[in-house]
JSON list of C-alpha atoms and ligand atoms in Angstrom, two decimals:
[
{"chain": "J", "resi": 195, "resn": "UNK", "atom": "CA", "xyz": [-163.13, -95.11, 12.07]},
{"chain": "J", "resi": 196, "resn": "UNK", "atom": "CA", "xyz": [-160.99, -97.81, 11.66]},
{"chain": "J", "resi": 197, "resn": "UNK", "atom": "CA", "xyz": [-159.46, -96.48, 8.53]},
{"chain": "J", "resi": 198, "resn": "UNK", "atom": "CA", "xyz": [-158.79, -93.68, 10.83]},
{"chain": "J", "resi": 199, "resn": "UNK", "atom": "CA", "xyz": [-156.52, -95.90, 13.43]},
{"chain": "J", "resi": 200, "resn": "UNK", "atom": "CA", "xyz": [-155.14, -97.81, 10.69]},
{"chain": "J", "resi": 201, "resn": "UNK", "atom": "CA", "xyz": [-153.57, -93.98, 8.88]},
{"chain": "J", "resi": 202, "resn": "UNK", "atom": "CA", "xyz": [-152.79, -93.08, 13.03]},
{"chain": "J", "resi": 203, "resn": "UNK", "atom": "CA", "xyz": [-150.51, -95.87, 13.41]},
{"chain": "J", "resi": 204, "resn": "UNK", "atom": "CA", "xyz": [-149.21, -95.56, 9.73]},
{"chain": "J", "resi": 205, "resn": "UNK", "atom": "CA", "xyz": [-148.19, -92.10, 10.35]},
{"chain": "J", "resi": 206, "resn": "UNK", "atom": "CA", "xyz": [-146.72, -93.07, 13.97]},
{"chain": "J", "resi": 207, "resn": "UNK", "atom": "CA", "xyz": [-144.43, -95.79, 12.33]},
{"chain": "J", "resi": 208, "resn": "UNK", "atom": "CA", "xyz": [-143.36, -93.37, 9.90]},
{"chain": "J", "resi": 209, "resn": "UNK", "atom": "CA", "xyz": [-142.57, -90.69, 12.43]},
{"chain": "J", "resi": 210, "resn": "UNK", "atom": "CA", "xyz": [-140.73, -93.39, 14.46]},
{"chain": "J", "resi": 211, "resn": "UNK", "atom": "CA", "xyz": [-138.59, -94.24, 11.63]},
{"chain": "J", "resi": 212, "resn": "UNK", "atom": "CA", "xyz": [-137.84, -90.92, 10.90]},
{"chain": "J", "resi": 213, "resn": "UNK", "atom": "CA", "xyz": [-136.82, -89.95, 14.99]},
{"chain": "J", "resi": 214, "resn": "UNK", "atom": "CA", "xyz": [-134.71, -93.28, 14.80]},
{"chain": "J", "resi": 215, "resn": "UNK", "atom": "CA", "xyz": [-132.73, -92.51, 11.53]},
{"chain": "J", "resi": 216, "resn": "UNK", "atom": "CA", "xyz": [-131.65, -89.20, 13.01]},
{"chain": "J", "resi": 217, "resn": "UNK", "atom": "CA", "xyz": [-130.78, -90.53, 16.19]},
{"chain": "J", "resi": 218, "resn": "UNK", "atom": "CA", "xyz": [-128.61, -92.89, 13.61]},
{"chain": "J", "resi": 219, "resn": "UNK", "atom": "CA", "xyz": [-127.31, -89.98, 11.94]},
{"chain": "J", "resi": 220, "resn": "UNK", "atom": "CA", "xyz": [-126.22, -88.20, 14.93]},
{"chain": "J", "resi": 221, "resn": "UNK", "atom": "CA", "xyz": [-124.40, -91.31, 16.23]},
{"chain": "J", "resi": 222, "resn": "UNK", "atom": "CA", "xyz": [-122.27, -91.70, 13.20]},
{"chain": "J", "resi": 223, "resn": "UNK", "atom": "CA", "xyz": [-121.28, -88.53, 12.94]},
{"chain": "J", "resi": 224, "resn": "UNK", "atom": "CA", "xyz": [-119.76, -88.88, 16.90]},
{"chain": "J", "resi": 225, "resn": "UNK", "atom": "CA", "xyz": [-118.15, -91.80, 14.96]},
{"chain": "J", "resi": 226, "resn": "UNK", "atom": "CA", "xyz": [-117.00, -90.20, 12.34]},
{"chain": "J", "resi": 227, "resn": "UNK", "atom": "CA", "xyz": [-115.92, -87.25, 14.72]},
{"chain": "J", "resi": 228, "resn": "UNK", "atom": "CA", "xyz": [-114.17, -89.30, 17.12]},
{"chain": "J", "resi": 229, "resn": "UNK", "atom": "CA", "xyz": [-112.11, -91.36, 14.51]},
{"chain": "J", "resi": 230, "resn": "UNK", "atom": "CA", "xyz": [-110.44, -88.30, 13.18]},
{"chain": "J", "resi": 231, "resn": "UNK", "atom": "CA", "xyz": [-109.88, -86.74, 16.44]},
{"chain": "J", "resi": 232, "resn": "UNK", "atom": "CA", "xyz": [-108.38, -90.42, 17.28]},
{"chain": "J", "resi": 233, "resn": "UNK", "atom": "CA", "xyz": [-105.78, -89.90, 14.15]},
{"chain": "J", "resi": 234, "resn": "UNK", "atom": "CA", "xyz": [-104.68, -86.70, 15.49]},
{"chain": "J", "resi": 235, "resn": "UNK", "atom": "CA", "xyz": [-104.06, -87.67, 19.16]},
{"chain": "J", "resi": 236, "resn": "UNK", "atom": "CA", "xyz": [-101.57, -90.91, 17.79]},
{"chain": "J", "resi": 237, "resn": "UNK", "atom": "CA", "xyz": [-100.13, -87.86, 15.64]},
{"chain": "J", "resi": 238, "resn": "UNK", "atom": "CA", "xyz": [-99.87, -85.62, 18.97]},
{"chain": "J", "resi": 239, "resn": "UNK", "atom": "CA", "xyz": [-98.30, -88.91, 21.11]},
{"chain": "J", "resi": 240, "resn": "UNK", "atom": "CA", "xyz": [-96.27, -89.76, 18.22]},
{"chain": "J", "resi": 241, "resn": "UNK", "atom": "CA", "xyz": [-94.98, -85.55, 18.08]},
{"chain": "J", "resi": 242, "resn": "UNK", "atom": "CA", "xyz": [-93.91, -86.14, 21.84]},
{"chain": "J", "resi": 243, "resn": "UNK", "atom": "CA", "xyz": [-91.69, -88.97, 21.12]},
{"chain": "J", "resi": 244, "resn": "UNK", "atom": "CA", "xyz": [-90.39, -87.27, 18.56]},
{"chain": "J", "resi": 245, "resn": "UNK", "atom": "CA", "xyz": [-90.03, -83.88, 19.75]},
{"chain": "J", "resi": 246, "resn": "UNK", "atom": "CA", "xyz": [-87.86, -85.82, 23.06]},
{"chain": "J", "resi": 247, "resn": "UNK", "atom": "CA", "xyz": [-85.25, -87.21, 20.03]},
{"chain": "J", "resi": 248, "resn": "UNK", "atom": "CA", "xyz": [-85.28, -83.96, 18.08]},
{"chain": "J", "resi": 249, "resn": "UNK", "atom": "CA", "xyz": [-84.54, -81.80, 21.59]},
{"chain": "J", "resi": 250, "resn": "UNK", "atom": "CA", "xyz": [-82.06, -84.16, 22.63]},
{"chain": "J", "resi": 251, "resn": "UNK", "atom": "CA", "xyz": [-84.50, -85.28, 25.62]},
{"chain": "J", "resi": 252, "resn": "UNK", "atom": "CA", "xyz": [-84.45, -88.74, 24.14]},
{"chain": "J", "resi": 253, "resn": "UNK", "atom": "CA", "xyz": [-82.11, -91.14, 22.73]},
{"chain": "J", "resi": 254, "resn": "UNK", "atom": "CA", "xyz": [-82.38, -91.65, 19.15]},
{"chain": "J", "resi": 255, "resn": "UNK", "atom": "CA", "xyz": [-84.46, -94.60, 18.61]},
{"chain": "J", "resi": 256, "resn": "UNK", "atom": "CA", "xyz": [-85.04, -95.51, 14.58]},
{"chain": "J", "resi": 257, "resn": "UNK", "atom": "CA", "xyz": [-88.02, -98.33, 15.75]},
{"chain": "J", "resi": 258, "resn": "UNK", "atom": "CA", "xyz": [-90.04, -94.97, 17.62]},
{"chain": "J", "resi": 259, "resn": "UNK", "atom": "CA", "xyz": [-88.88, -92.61, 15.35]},
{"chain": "J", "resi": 260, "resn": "UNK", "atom": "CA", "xyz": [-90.23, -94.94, 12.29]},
{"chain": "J", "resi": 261, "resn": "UNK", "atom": "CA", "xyz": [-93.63, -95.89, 14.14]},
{"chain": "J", "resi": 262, "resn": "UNK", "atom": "CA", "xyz": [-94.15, -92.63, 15.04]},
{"chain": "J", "resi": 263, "resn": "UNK", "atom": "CA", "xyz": [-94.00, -91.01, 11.30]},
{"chain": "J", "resi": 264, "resn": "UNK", "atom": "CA", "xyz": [-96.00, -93.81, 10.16]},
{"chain": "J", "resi": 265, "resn": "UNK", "atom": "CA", "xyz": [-98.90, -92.48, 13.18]},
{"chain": "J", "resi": 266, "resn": "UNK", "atom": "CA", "xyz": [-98.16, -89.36, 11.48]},
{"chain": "J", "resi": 267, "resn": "UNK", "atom": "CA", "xyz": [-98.45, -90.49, 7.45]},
{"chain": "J", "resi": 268, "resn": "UNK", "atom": "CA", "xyz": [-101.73, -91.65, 8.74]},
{"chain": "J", "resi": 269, "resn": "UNK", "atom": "CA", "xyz": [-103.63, -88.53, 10.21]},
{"chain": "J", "resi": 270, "resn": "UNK", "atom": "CA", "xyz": [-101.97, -86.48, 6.69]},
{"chain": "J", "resi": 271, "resn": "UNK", "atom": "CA", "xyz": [-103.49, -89.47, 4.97]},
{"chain": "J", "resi": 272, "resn": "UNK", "atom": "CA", "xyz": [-106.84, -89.49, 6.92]},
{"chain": "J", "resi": 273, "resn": "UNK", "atom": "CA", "xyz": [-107.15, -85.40, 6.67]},
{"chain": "J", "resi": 274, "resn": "UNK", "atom": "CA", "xyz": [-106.35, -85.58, 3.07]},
{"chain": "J", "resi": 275, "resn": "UNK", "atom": "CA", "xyz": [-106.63, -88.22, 0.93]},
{"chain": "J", "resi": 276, "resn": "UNK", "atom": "CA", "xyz": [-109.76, -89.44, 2.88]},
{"chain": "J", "resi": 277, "resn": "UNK", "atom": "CA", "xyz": [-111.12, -86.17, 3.39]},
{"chain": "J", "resi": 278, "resn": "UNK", "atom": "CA", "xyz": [-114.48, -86.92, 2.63]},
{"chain": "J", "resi": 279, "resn": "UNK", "atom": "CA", "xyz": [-114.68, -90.01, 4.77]},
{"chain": "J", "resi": 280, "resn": "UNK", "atom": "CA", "xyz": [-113.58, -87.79, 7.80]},
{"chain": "J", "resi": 281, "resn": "UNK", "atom": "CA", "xyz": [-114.98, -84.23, 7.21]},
{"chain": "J", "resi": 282, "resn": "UNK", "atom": "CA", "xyz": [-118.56, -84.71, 6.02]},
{"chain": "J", "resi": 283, "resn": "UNK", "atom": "CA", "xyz": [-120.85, -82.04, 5.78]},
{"chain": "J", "resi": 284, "resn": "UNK", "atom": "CA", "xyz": [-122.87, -83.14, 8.67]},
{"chain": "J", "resi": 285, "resn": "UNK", "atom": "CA", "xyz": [-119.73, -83.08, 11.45]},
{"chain": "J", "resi": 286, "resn": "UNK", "atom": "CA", "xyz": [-119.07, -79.23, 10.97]},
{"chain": "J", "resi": 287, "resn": "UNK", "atom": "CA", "xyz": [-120.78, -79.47, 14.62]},
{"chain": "J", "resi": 288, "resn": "UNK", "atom": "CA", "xyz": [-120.49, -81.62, 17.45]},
{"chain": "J", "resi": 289, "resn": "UNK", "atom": "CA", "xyz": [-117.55, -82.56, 19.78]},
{"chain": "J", "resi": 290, "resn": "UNK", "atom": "CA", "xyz": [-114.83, -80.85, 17.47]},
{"chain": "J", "resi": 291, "resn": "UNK", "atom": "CA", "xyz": [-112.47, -78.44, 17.25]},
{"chain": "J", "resi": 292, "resn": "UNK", "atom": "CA", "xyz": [-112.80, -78.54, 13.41]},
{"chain": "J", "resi": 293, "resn": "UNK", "atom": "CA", "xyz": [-113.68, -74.66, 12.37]},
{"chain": "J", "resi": 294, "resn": "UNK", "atom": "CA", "xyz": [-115.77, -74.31, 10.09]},
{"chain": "J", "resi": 295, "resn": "UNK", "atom": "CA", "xyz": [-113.66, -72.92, 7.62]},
{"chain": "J", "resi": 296, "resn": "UNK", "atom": "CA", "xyz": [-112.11, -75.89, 6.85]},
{"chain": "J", "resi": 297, "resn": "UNK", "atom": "CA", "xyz": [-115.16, -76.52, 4.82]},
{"chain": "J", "resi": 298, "resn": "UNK", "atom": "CA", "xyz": [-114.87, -73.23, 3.11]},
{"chain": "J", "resi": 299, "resn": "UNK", "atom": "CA", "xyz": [-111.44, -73.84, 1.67]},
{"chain": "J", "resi": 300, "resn": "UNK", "atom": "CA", "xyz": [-111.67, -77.81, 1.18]},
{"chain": "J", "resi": 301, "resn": "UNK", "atom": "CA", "xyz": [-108.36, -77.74, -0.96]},
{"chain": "J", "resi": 302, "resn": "UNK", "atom": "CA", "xyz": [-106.36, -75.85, 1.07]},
{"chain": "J", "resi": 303, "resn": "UNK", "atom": "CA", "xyz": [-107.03, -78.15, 3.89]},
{"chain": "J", "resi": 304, "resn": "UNK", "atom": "CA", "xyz": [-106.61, -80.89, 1.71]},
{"chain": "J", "resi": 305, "resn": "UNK", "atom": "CA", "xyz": [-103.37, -79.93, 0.44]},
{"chain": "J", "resi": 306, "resn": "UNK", "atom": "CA", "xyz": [-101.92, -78.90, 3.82]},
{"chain": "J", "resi": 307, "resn": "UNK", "atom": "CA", "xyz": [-102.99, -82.39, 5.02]},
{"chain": "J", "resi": 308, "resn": "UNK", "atom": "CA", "xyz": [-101.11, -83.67, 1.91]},
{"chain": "J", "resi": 309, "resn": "UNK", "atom": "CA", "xyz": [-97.78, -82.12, 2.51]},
{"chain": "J", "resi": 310, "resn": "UNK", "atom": "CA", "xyz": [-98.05, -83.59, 6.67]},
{"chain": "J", "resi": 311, "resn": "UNK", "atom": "CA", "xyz": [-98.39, -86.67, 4.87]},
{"chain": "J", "resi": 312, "resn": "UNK", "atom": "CA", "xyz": [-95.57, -86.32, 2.49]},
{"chain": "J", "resi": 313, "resn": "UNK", "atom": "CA", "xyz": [-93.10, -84.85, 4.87]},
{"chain": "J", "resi": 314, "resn": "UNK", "atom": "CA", "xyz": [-93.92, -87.39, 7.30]},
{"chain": "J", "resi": 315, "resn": "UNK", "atom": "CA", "xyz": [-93.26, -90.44, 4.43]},
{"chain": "J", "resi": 316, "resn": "UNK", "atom": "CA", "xyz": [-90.18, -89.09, 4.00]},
{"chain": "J", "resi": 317, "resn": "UNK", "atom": "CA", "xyz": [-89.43, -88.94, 7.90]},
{"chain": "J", "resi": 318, "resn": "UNK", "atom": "CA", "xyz": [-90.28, -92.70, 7.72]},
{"chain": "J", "resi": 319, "resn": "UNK", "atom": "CA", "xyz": [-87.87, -93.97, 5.19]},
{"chain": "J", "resi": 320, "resn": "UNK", "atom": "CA", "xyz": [-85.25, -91.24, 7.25]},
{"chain": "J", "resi": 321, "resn": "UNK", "atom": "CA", "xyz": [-85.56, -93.27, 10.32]},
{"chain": "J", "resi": 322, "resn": "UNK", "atom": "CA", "xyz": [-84.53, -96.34, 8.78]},
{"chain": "J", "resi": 323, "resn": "UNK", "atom": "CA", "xyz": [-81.13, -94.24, 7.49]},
{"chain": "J", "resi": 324, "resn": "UNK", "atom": "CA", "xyz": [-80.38, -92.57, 10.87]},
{"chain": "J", "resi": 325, "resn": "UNK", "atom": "CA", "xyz": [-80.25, -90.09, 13.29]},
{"chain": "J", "resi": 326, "resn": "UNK", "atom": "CA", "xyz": [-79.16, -86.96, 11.35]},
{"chain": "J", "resi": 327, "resn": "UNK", "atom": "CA", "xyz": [-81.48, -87.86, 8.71]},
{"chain": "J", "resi": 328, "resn": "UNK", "atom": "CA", "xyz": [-84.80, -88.60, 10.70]},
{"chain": "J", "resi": 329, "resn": "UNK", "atom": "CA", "xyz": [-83.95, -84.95, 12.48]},
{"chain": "J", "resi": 330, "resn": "UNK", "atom": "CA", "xyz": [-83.28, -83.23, 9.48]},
{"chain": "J", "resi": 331, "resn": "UNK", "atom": "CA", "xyz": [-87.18, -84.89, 7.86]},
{"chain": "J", "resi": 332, "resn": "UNK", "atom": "CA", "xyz": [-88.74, -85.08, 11.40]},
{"chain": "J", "resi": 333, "resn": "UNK", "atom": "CA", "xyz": [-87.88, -81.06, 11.69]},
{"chain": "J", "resi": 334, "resn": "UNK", "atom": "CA", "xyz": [-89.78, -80.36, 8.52]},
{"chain": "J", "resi": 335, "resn": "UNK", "atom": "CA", "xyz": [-92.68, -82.28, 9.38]},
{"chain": "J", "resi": 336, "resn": "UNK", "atom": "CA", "xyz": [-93.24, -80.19, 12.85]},
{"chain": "J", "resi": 337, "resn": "UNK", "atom": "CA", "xyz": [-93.95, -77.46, 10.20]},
{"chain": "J", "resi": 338, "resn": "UNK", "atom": "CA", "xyz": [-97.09, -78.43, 9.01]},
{"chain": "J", "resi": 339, "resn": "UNK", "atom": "CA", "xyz": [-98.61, -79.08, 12.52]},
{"chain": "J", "resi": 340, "resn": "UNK", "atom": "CA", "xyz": [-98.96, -75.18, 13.50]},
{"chain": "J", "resi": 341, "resn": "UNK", "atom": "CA", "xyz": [-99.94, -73.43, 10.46]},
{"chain": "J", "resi": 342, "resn": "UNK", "atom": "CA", "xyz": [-102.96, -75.81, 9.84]},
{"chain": "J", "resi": 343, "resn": "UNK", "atom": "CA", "xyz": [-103.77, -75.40, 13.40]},
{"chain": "J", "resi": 344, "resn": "UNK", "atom": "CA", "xyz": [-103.50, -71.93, 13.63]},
{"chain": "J", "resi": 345, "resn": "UNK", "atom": "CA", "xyz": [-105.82, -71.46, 10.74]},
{"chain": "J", "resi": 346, "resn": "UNK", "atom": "CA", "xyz": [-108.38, -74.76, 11.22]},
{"chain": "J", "resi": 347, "resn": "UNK", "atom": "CA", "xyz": [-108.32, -75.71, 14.78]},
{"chain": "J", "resi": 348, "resn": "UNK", "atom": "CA", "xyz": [-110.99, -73.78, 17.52]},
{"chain": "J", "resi": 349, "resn": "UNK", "atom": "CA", "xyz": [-109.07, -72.90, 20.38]},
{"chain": "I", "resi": 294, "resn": "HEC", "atom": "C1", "xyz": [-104.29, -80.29, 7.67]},
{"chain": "I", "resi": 294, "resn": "HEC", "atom": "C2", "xyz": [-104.44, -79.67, 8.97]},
{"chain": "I", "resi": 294, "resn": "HEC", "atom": "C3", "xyz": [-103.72, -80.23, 10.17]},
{"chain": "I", "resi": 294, "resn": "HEC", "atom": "C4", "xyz": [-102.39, -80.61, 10.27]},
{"chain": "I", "resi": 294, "resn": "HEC", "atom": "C5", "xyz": [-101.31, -80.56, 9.20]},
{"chain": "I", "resi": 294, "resn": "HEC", "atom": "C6", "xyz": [-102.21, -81.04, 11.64]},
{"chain": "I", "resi": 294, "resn": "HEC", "atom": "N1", "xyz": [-103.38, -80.96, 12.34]},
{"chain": "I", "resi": 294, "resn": "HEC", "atom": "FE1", "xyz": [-103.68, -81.53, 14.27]},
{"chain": "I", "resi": 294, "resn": "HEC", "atom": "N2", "xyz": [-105.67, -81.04, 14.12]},
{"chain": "I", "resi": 294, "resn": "HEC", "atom": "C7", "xyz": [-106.26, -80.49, 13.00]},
{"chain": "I", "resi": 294, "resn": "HEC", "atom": "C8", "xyz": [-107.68, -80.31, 13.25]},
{"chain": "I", "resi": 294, "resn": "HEC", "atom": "C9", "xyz": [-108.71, -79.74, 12.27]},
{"chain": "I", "resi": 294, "resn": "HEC", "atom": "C10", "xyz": [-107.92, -80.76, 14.55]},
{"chain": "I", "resi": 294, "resn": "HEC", "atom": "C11", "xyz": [-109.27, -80.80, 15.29]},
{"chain": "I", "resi": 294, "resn": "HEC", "atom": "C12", "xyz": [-110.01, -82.09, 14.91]},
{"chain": "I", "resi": 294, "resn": "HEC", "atom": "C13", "xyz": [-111.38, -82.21, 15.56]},
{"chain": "I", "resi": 294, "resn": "HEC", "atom": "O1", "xyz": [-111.53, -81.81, 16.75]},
{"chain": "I", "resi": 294, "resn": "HEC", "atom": "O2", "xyz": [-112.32, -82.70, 14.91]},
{"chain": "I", "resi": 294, "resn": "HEC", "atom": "C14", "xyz": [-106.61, -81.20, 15.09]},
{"chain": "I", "resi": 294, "resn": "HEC", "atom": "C15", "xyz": [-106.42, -81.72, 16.36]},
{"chain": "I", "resi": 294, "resn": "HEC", "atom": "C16", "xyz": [-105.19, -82.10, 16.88]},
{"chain": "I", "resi": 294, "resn": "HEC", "atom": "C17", "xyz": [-104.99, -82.63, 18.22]},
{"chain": "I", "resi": 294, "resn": "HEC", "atom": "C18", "xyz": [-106.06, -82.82, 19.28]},
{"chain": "I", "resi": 294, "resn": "HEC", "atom": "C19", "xyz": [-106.70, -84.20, 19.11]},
{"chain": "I", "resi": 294, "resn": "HEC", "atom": "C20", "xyz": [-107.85, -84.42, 20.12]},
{"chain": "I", "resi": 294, "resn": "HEC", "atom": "O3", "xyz": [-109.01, -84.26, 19.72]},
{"chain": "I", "resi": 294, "resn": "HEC", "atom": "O4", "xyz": [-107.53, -84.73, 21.28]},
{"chain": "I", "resi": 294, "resn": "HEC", "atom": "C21", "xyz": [-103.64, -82.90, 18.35]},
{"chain": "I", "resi": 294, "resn": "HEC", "atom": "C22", "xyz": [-102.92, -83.46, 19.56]},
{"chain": "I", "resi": 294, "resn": "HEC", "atom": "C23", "xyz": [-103.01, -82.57, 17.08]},
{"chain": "I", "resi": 294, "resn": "HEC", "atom": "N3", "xyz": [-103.98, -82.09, 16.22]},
{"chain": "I", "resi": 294, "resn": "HEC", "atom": "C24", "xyz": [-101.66, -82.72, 16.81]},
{"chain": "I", "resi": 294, "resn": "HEC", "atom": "C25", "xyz": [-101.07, -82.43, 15.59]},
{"chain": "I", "resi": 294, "resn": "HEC", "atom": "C26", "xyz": [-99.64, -82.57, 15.31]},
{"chain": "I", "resi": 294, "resn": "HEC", "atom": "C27", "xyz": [-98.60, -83.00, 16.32]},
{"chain": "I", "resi": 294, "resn": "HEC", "atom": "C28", "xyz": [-99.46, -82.23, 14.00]},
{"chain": "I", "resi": 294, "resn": "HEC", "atom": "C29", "xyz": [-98.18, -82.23, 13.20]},
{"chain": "I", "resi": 294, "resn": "HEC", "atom": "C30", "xyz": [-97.35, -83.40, 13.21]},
{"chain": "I", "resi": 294, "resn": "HEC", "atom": "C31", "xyz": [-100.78, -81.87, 13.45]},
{"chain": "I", "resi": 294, "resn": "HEC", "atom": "N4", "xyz": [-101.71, -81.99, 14.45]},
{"chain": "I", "resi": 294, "resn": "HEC", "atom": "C32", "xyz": [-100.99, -81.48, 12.14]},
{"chain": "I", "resi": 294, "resn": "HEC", "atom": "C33", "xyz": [-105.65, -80.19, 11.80]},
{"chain": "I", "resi": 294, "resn": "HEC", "atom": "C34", "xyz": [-104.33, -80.45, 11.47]}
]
């Protein structure tokens, strides 16, 4: 009998342990989820600011034009480089608009999120030179936004 209990509660703690580490699991992945979706909104805020300079909406200003690359360096860097910190397995679902086939052609992703990053380095160090320049890098950078979209974003 008591040998009985003693297995009952064993098997309860286990079981408890088990329900809490998913509940764990689950929670970073919303993390995880909502950090990368965080490095794409400062891209999308910093793509306003620039789109205003670019369409003449704006005054040319080389302080918003260079913070706002860097915003941008960051989410190519984040969807890249860091890839596997942002995109595990276990966040195909949840509160994204990640498709799935992101995951099905890793280094095409990867190397889209590459060239964002590279175009938008280049847009940094352009900002610091001048107007014409930052346009002339900031134009190319707008590039990358819509073809990884169009192919790796859910509507
Ligand atoms: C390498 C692919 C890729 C590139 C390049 C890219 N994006 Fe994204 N973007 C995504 C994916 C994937 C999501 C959805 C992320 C999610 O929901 O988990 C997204 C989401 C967004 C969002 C919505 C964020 C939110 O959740 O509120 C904005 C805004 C955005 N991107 C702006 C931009 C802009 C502006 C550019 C270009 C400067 C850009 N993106 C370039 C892949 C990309």
């Amino acid at each position: 009998m008591k040998f009985t209990t003693l297995s009952g509660i064993a098997v309860s703690a286990v079981l408890a342990g088990a329900i809490g580490f998913t509940a764990l699991a689950y929670a970073a992945d919303a993390d995880v989820i909502a950090a990368r979706r965080g490095l794409m909104k400062a891209n999308g805020t910093a793509a306003k600011a620039i789109g205003g300079m670019l369409d003449g909406s704006a005054k040319f200003d080389a302080a918003t034009a260079g913070d706002g690359a860097k915003a941008m360096v960051a989410a190519g860097h984040g969807f890249g480089a860091e890839f596997d910190k942002n995109f595990p397995d276990s966040t195909m679902t949840g509160d994204t608009k990640a498709s799935p086939d992101i995951w099905k052609n890793k280094d095409d992703f990867k190397k889209r999120a590459m060239a964002l990053e590279a175009d938008a380095t280049a847009a940094v160090a352009a900002a610091a030179k001048g107007e014409g320049d930052f346009k002339a890098a900031a134009g190319k950078v707008f590039g990358n936004c819509k073809g990884c979209h169009e192919k790796y974003r859910l509507k």
